[in-house]
Amino acid sequence: MEIDHHADLPETALIEAADWALRLHAARGVDQAGQKAAFEQWLTSDPDHAQAWALAGKAWALSGEVEPTFVLEGAAASPPPRRVSRRKPGVRRHLAAAGLGAVAACLLGLVALPDLSIWLRADASTGAGEIRHLALADGSQVTLAPDSAIRREAAGRGVSLLKGEAWFDVKHDPAHPFTVHVGETTITDVGTQFDVSLTRRMLAVDLAQGAVRIGQGPSAHALTPGEEWRADRRTGVAQVLGIAPAEMGVWRQGRLAAHDLTMADVIERLDRHYRGAIILTDRHLGERRVTGVYDLDDPSRALRNLAEPYGAKVWRVTPWLIIVSAS
């Protein structure tokens, strides 16, 4: 089977292929027939699934030491034929886990490639688990969350948040407002403390002190302290919630305070603090709403506390890769 360029494949297909690699390995010897039937249904339900599995097969082959889960009849992209191994069972299990990590990590790397354009445009950025404090030329202070990036404005006072989250402590200057641009959204401030968070699904602004205006013209929304403005990036629908200022920006103290967020948003925020990758494989699970406080210093435990109440499973594939699935 010829494999189309990965950029044409939806991210969900790539992630689901990695999840199937994990699930099929875990099911070896346990209801394998049932798993095979479910896998074949997934594989044939969408041409993108077949392409993603073909890519997974290539990644699997590159891992070299891993036995296939099974060879699907008629699927040219299945993992390579089984080889005889004289290694001890414990060693073979270890290698299998490493191979699954190679499959998922390869797919994840392909998905993450577009982020390179963000880092090239950024003036300041952070890696996973890294918090950075920045002093701007006008005297304002920015605390940049892990896995985040900003670009300073060429003229005037302000920055663009390209990725992630940042806490702003703006120097008071009524004659020269400070602006934060996030895509087409402009957040205008005179002198205040506020947090801006960007995920794939949501843009949120938390105001701790002062006043900010979100948007421009008659449709602009003014926030008062103790309010959070959040907008769904897919639909454009926005809402305002009341949140105690003491709970805003608590990621700076190693905690994640989630107030009626989707599980996908919480996992994406946890992923910023994990020195590896966290993959959520189930779209419906990702839509579940959660409220709670989670320990950012131990993302693995935070994930278990997040997922287990919903019957979800947390798979630590390698020290650098965690997969969260519905079952």
Short mmCIF file of C-alpha atoms in Angstrom, two decimals:
data_model
loop_
_atom_site.label_atom_id
_atom_site.label_comp_id
_atom_site.label_asym_id
_atom_site.label_seq_id
_atom_site.Cartn_x
_atom_site.Cartn_y
_atom_site.Cartn_z
CA MET A 1 0.00 0.00 0.00
CA GLU A 2 1.31 3.47 -0.88
CA ILE A 3 1.30 5.84 2.09
CA ASP A 4 0.07 9.39 1.52
CA HIS A 5 2.05 12.24 3.06
CA HIS A 6 1.27 12.40 6.76
CA ALA A 7 0.25 16.07 6.61
CA ASP A 8 -2.91 14.99 4.78
CA LEU A 9 -3.96 12.70 7.61
CA PRO A 10 -6.11 13.99 10.46
CA GLU A 11 -4.41 13.95 13.84
CA THR A 12 -7.12 11.71 15.31
CA ALA A 13 -6.36 8.93 12.80
CA LEU A 14 -2.65 8.98 13.71
CA ILE A 15 -3.37 8.90 17.44
CA GLU A 16 -5.99 6.15 17.09
CA ALA A 17 -3.49 4.04 15.14
CA ALA A 18 -1.00 4.39 18.00
CA ASP A 19 -3.75 3.45 20.45
CA TRP A 20 -4.62 0.32 18.45
CA ALA A 21 -0.96 -0.72 18.49
CA LEU A 22 -1.06 -0.50 22.27
CA ARG A 23 -4.44 -2.20 22.73
CA LEU A 24 -3.72 -5.08 20.38
CA HIS A 25 -0.47 -5.83 22.14
CA ALA A 26 -2.18 -5.70 25.55
CA ALA A 27 -4.88 -8.12 24.31
CA ARG A 28 -2.49 -10.86 23.19
CA GLY A 29 -3.93 -14.13 24.39
CA VAL A 30 -7.04 -12.43 25.84
CA ASP A 31 -10.08 -12.22 23.54
CA GLN A 32 -7.81 -11.65 20.57
CA ALA A 33 -10.60 -12.61 18.17
CA GLY A 34 -12.83 -9.88 19.56
CA GLN A 35 -10.07 -7.32 19.35
CA LYS A 36 -9.28 -8.33 15.79
CA ALA A 37 -12.90 -7.87 14.76
CA ALA A 38 -13.07 -4.42 16.37
CA PHE A 39 -9.75 -3.47 14.81
CA GLU A 40 -10.84 -4.56 11.32
CA GLN A 41 -14.02 -2.51 11.69
CA TRP A 42 -11.96 0.55 12.64
CA LEU A 43 -9.43 -0.05 9.85
CA THR A 44 -12.04 -0.33 7.09
CA SER A 45 -14.37 2.42 8.31
CA ASP A 46 -12.25 5.26 6.93
CA PRO A 47 -9.48 5.39 4.30
CA ASP A 48 -7.51 7.63 6.66
CA HIS A 49 -7.42 4.80 9.20
CA ALA A 50 -5.74 2.48 6.73
CA GLN A 51 -3.16 5.13 5.88
CA ALA A 52 -2.47 5.82 9.55
CA TRP A 53 -2.06 2.10 10.28
CA ALA A 54 0.32 1.79 7.33
CA LEU A 55 2.40 4.54 8.87
CA ALA A 56 2.26 2.75 12.22
CA GLY A 57 3.52 -0.38 10.49
CA LYS A 58 6.52 1.49 9.18
CA ALA A 59 7.27 2.90 12.63
CA TRP A 60 6.85 -0.59 14.11
CA ALA A 61 9.32 -1.99 11.60
CA LEU A 62 11.83 0.69 12.55
CA SER A 63 11.69 -0.45 16.18
CA GLY A 64 13.36 -3.67 14.99
CA GLU A 65 13.04 -5.85 18.09
CA VAL A 66 9.28 -5.98 18.53
CA GLU A 67 7.09 -8.95 17.65
CA PRO A 68 3.85 -8.08 15.86
CA THR A 69 0.54 -8.31 17.66
CA PHE A 70 -0.91 -10.14 14.69
CA VAL A 71 -0.76 -9.98 10.93
CA LEU A 72 -4.10 -8.79 9.54
CA GLU A 73 -5.05 -10.77 6.50
CA GLY A 74 -4.90 -8.65 3.36
CA ALA A 75 -3.33 -5.64 5.12
CA ALA A 76 -0.02 -4.84 3.46
CA ALA A 77 0.81 -2.37 6.20
CA SER A 78 0.81 -4.90 9.01
CA PRO A 79 3.91 -5.20 11.22
CA PRO A 80 6.79 -7.35 9.94
CA PRO A 81 6.66 -11.16 10.27
CA ARG A 82 7.38 -12.67 13.65
CA ARG A 83 10.96 -13.56 14.35
CA VAL A 84 12.19 -16.22 16.71
CA SER A 85 13.68 -14.74 19.87
CA ARG A 86 15.74 -16.51 22.50
CA ARG A 87 15.53 -13.64 24.97
CA LYS A 88 14.01 -14.20 28.36
CA PRO A 89 10.29 -13.33 28.67
CA GLY A 90 10.99 -10.34 30.90
CA VAL A 91 13.42 -8.91 28.36
CA ARG A 92 10.95 -9.53 25.55
CA ARG A 93 8.21 -7.67 27.43
CA HIS A 94 10.58 -4.77 27.98
CA LEU A 95 11.46 -4.63 24.29
CA ALA A 96 7.81 -4.86 23.31
CA ALA A 97 6.98 -1.86 25.49
CA ALA A 98 9.88 0.05 23.98
CA GLY A 99 8.64 -0.81 20.49
CA LEU A 100 5.13 0.39 21.25
CA GLY A 101 6.66 3.59 22.49
CA ALA A 102 8.54 3.92 19.20
CA VAL A 103 5.30 3.51 17.24
CA ALA A 104 3.38 6.08 19.25
CA ALA A 105 6.32 8.48 19.56
CA CYS A 106 6.86 8.36 15.80
CA LEU A 107 3.21 9.23 15.16
CA LEU A 108 3.29 11.93 17.79
CA GLY A 109 6.38 13.45 16.22
CA LEU A 110 4.61 13.69 12.88
CA VAL A 111 1.65 15.41 14.50
CA ALA A 112 3.90 17.87 16.35
CA LEU A 113 5.84 19.07 13.29
CA PRO A 114 3.66 22.19 12.70
CA ASP A 115 4.89 23.57 16.06
CA LEU A 116 8.25 24.29 14.44
CA SER A 117 6.78 27.36 12.73
CA ILE A 118 5.72 28.71 16.13
CA TRP A 119 9.21 28.39 17.63
CA LEU A 120 10.72 30.10 14.58
CA ARG A 121 8.43 33.13 15.06
CA ALA A 122 8.81 33.34 18.84
CA ASP A 123 11.04 35.78 20.70
CA ALA A 124 10.78 33.75 23.90
CA SER A 125 9.66 30.18 24.52
CA THR A 126 9.77 27.42 27.12
CA GLY A 127 10.11 23.66 27.04
CA ALA A 128 8.07 21.06 28.91
CA GLY A 129 8.13 21.68 32.66
CA GLU A 130 10.00 24.98 32.27
CA ILE A 131 8.70 28.31 33.64
CA ARG A 132 10.39 31.50 32.48
CA HIS A 133 10.18 35.04 33.87
CA LEU A 134 10.55 37.90 31.39
CA ALA A 135 10.93 41.66 31.89
CA LEU A 136 9.58 43.72 28.98
CA ALA A 137 11.04 47.04 27.90
CA ASP A 138 8.11 49.04 29.36
CA GLY A 139 8.60 47.52 32.83
CA SER A 140 5.81 44.95 32.55
CA GLN A 141 6.51 41.39 33.68
CA VAL A 142 5.55 38.14 31.94
CA THR A 143 5.70 34.66 33.45
CA LEU A 144 5.68 32.13 30.63
CA ALA A 145 4.18 28.71 31.38
CA PRO A 146 5.79 25.46 30.18
CA ASP A 147 5.59 24.64 26.47
CA SER A 148 4.59 28.21 25.60
CA ALA A 149 5.79 30.92 23.24
CA ILE A 150 5.36 34.68 22.78
CA ARG A 151 6.49 37.27 20.28
CA ARG A 152 7.08 40.92 21.25
CA GLU A 153 5.20 43.52 19.23
CA ALA A 154 7.39 45.55 16.88
CA ALA A 155 5.69 48.81 17.93
CA GLY A 156 3.79 49.86 21.02
CA ARG A 157 3.33 47.89 24.24
CA GLY A 158 2.35 44.28 23.94
CA VAL A 159 3.05 40.73 22.83
CA SER A 160 1.45 37.94 20.83
CA LEU A 161 0.81 34.66 22.64
CA LEU A 162 1.63 32.03 20.02
CA LYS A 163 1.23 28.93 22.17
CA GLY A 164 0.47 27.87 25.72
CA GLU A 165 -0.13 30.19 28.68
CA ALA A 166 1.30 33.32 30.28
CA TRP A 167 0.74 35.45 33.36
CA PHE A 168 0.99 39.23 32.83
CA ASP A 169 1.79 41.87 35.44
CA VAL A 170 1.41 45.08 33.45
CA LYS A 171 2.97 48.42 34.37
CA HIS A 172 0.33 51.13 34.72
CA ASP A 173 0.32 53.61 31.81
CA PRO A 174 -3.18 54.89 30.86
CA ALA A 175 -1.83 56.75 27.84
CA HIS A 176 -0.31 53.62 26.32
CA PRO A 177 -2.50 50.49 26.70
CA PHE A 178 -0.83 47.09 26.78
CA THR A 179 -2.16 44.50 24.30
CA VAL A 180 -1.96 40.74 24.05
CA HIS A 181 -2.81 39.30 20.64
CA VAL A 182 -3.97 35.68 20.36
CA GLY A 183 -4.79 34.98 16.74
CA GLU A 184 -7.48 37.50 15.79
CA THR A 185 -8.39 38.25 19.43
CA THR A 186 -6.96 41.36 21.11
CA ILE A 187 -6.81 41.72 24.90
CA THR A 188 -6.26 45.33 25.98
CA ASP A 189 -5.06 46.38 29.43
CA VAL A 190 -3.99 49.57 31.19
CA GLY A 191 -2.32 48.16 34.30
CA THR A 192 -3.33 44.89 35.86
CA GLN A 193 -2.59 41.21 36.55
CA PHE A 194 -4.16 38.61 34.33
CA ASP A 195 -3.61 35.16 32.83
CA VAL A 196 -4.09 34.12 29.20
CA SER A 197 -4.31 30.43 28.29
CA LEU A 198 -4.51 28.95 24.81
CA THR A 199 -5.33 25.31 24.06
CA ARG A 200 -6.43 23.66 20.83
CA ARG A 201 -10.06 24.08 21.81
CA MET A 202 -10.20 27.11 24.08
CA LEU A 203 -8.91 30.62 24.72
CA ALA A 204 -9.28 31.80 28.34
CA VAL A 205 -8.51 35.10 30.08
CA ASP A 206 -8.49 35.26 33.91
CA LEU A 207 -8.47 38.70 35.52
CA ALA A 208 -6.99 38.93 39.03
CA GLN A 209 -6.59 42.73 39.38
CA GLY A 210 -7.47 45.83 37.38
CA ALA A 211 -9.46 45.72 34.16
CA VAL A 212 -9.06 44.34 30.66
CA ARG A 213 -11.08 44.57 27.48
CA ILE A 214 -11.38 41.58 25.15
CA GLY A 215 -12.01 42.36 21.50
CA GLN A 216 -12.45 45.73 19.85
CA GLY A 217 -15.34 48.02 18.98
CA PRO A 218 -18.94 47.66 20.20
CA SER A 219 -18.59 43.89 20.67
CA ALA A 220 -15.67 44.22 23.12
CA HIS A 221 -16.19 42.66 26.54
CA ALA A 222 -14.88 44.29 29.73
CA LEU A 223 -13.74 41.96 32.51
CA THR A 224 -13.72 42.77 36.22
CA PRO A 225 -11.50 41.09 38.85
CA GLY A 226 -12.59 37.56 39.71
CA GLU A 227 -13.94 36.82 36.22
CA GLU A 228 -12.75 34.38 33.57
CA TRP A 229 -13.66 34.87 29.93
CA ARG A 230 -13.38 31.71 27.84
CA ALA A 231 -14.17 31.12 24.19
CA ASP A 232 -14.55 27.88 22.25
CA ARG A 233 -12.12 28.22 19.35
CA ARG A 234 -14.19 25.92 17.16
CA THR A 235 -17.55 27.67 17.52
CA GLY A 236 -16.57 31.15 18.70
CA VAL A 237 -19.06 30.91 21.58
CA ALA A 238 -17.81 32.79 24.66
CA GLN A 239 -18.88 32.78 28.31
CA VAL A 240 -17.84 34.45 31.56
CA LEU A 241 -17.36 32.56 34.82
CA GLY A 242 -16.63 33.70 38.36
CA ILE A 243 -13.31 32.40 39.75
CA ALA A 244 -11.52 33.44 42.94
CA PRO A 245 -8.45 35.55 42.02
CA ALA A 246 -6.36 33.39 44.39
CA GLU A 247 -7.00 30.41 42.09
CA MET A 248 -5.85 32.22 38.96
CA GLY A 249 -2.40 31.44 37.61
CA VAL A 250 -1.77 28.81 40.30
CA TRP A 251 0.27 26.84 37.75
CA ARG A 252 3.08 29.14 38.93
CA GLN A 253 2.88 27.32 42.28
CA GLY A 254 2.72 23.84 40.76
CA ARG A 255 -1.06 23.35 40.74
CA LEU A 256 -3.66 23.14 37.99
CA ALA A 257 -7.11 24.44 38.98
CA ALA A 258 -9.75 23.16 36.54
CA HIS A 259 -13.22 24.71 36.62
CA ASP A 260 -15.70 22.90 34.37
CA LEU A 261 -13.07 22.20 31.70
CA THR A 262 -13.10 19.36 29.21
CA MET A 263 -10.80 16.46 30.01
CA ALA A 264 -8.98 17.16 26.73
CA ASP A 265 -8.16 20.70 27.87
CA VAL A 266 -6.94 19.50 31.27
CA ILE A 267 -4.74 16.83 29.67
CA GLU A 268 -3.29 19.38 27.25
CA ARG A 269 -2.38 21.62 30.19
CA LEU A 270 -0.86 18.71 32.10
CA ASP A 271 1.12 17.80 28.99
CA ARG A 272 2.92 21.16 29.18
CA HIS A 273 4.41 20.12 32.51
CA TYR A 274 5.30 16.54 31.53
CA ARG A 275 8.78 15.96 30.12
CA GLY A 276 7.46 13.62 27.47
CA ALA A 277 4.15 13.27 25.67
CA ILE A 278 0.60 12.52 26.78
CA ILE A 279 -1.82 11.22 24.15
CA LEU A 280 -5.60 11.13 24.66
CA THR A 281 -7.09 8.59 22.24
CA ASP A 282 -10.85 8.84 22.83
CA ARG A 283 -12.73 11.87 21.55
CA HIS A 284 -15.81 11.26 23.69
CA LEU A 285 -13.71 10.88 26.82
CA GLY A 286 -12.02 14.15 25.98
CA GLU A 287 -15.40 15.93 26.01
CA ARG A 288 -16.17 14.95 29.62
CA ARG A 289 -16.33 17.97 31.95
CA VAL A 290 -14.08 18.00 35.02
CA THR A 291 -13.50 20.23 38.03
CA GLY A 292 -10.62 19.73 40.42
CA VAL A 293 -7.11 20.70 41.51
CA TYR A 294 -4.20 18.63 40.18
CA ASP A 295 -0.53 18.40 41.09
CA LEU A 296 1.63 19.63 38.21
CA ASP A 297 4.79 18.34 39.90
CA ASP A 298 3.53 14.77 39.37
CA PRO A 299 1.66 14.71 36.03
CA SER A 300 1.39 10.90 36.05
CA ARG A 301 -0.49 10.87 39.36
CA ALA A 302 -2.57 13.84 38.25
CA LEU A 303 -3.61 11.90 35.13
CA ARG A 304 -4.67 8.90 37.21
CA ASN A 305 -6.72 11.13 39.52
CA LEU A 306 -8.29 12.73 36.46
CA ALA A 307 -9.05 9.57 34.47
CA GLU A 308 -9.96 6.88 37.00
CA PRO A 309 -13.33 8.37 38.11
CA TYR A 310 -14.49 7.94 34.49
CA GLY A 311 -13.20 4.37 34.13
CA ALA A 312 -10.44 5.50 31.78
CA LYS A 313 -7.03 3.82 31.63
CA VAL A 314 -3.63 5.47 31.89
CA TRP A 315 -0.88 3.53 30.08
CA ARG A 316 2.73 4.48 30.79
CA VAL A 317 4.30 3.10 27.62
CA THR A 318 7.78 4.48 28.21
CA PRO A 319 9.23 6.99 30.72
CA TRP A 320 8.45 9.63 28.09
CA LEU A 321 5.06 8.54 26.77
CA ILE A 322 1.66 8.19 28.47
CA ILE A 323 -1.51 7.17 26.65
CA VAL A 324 -4.99 7.82 28.11
CA SER A 325 -7.74 5.67 26.65
CA ALA A 326 -11.38 4.95 27.46
CA SER A 327 -10.70 1.33 28.40
#
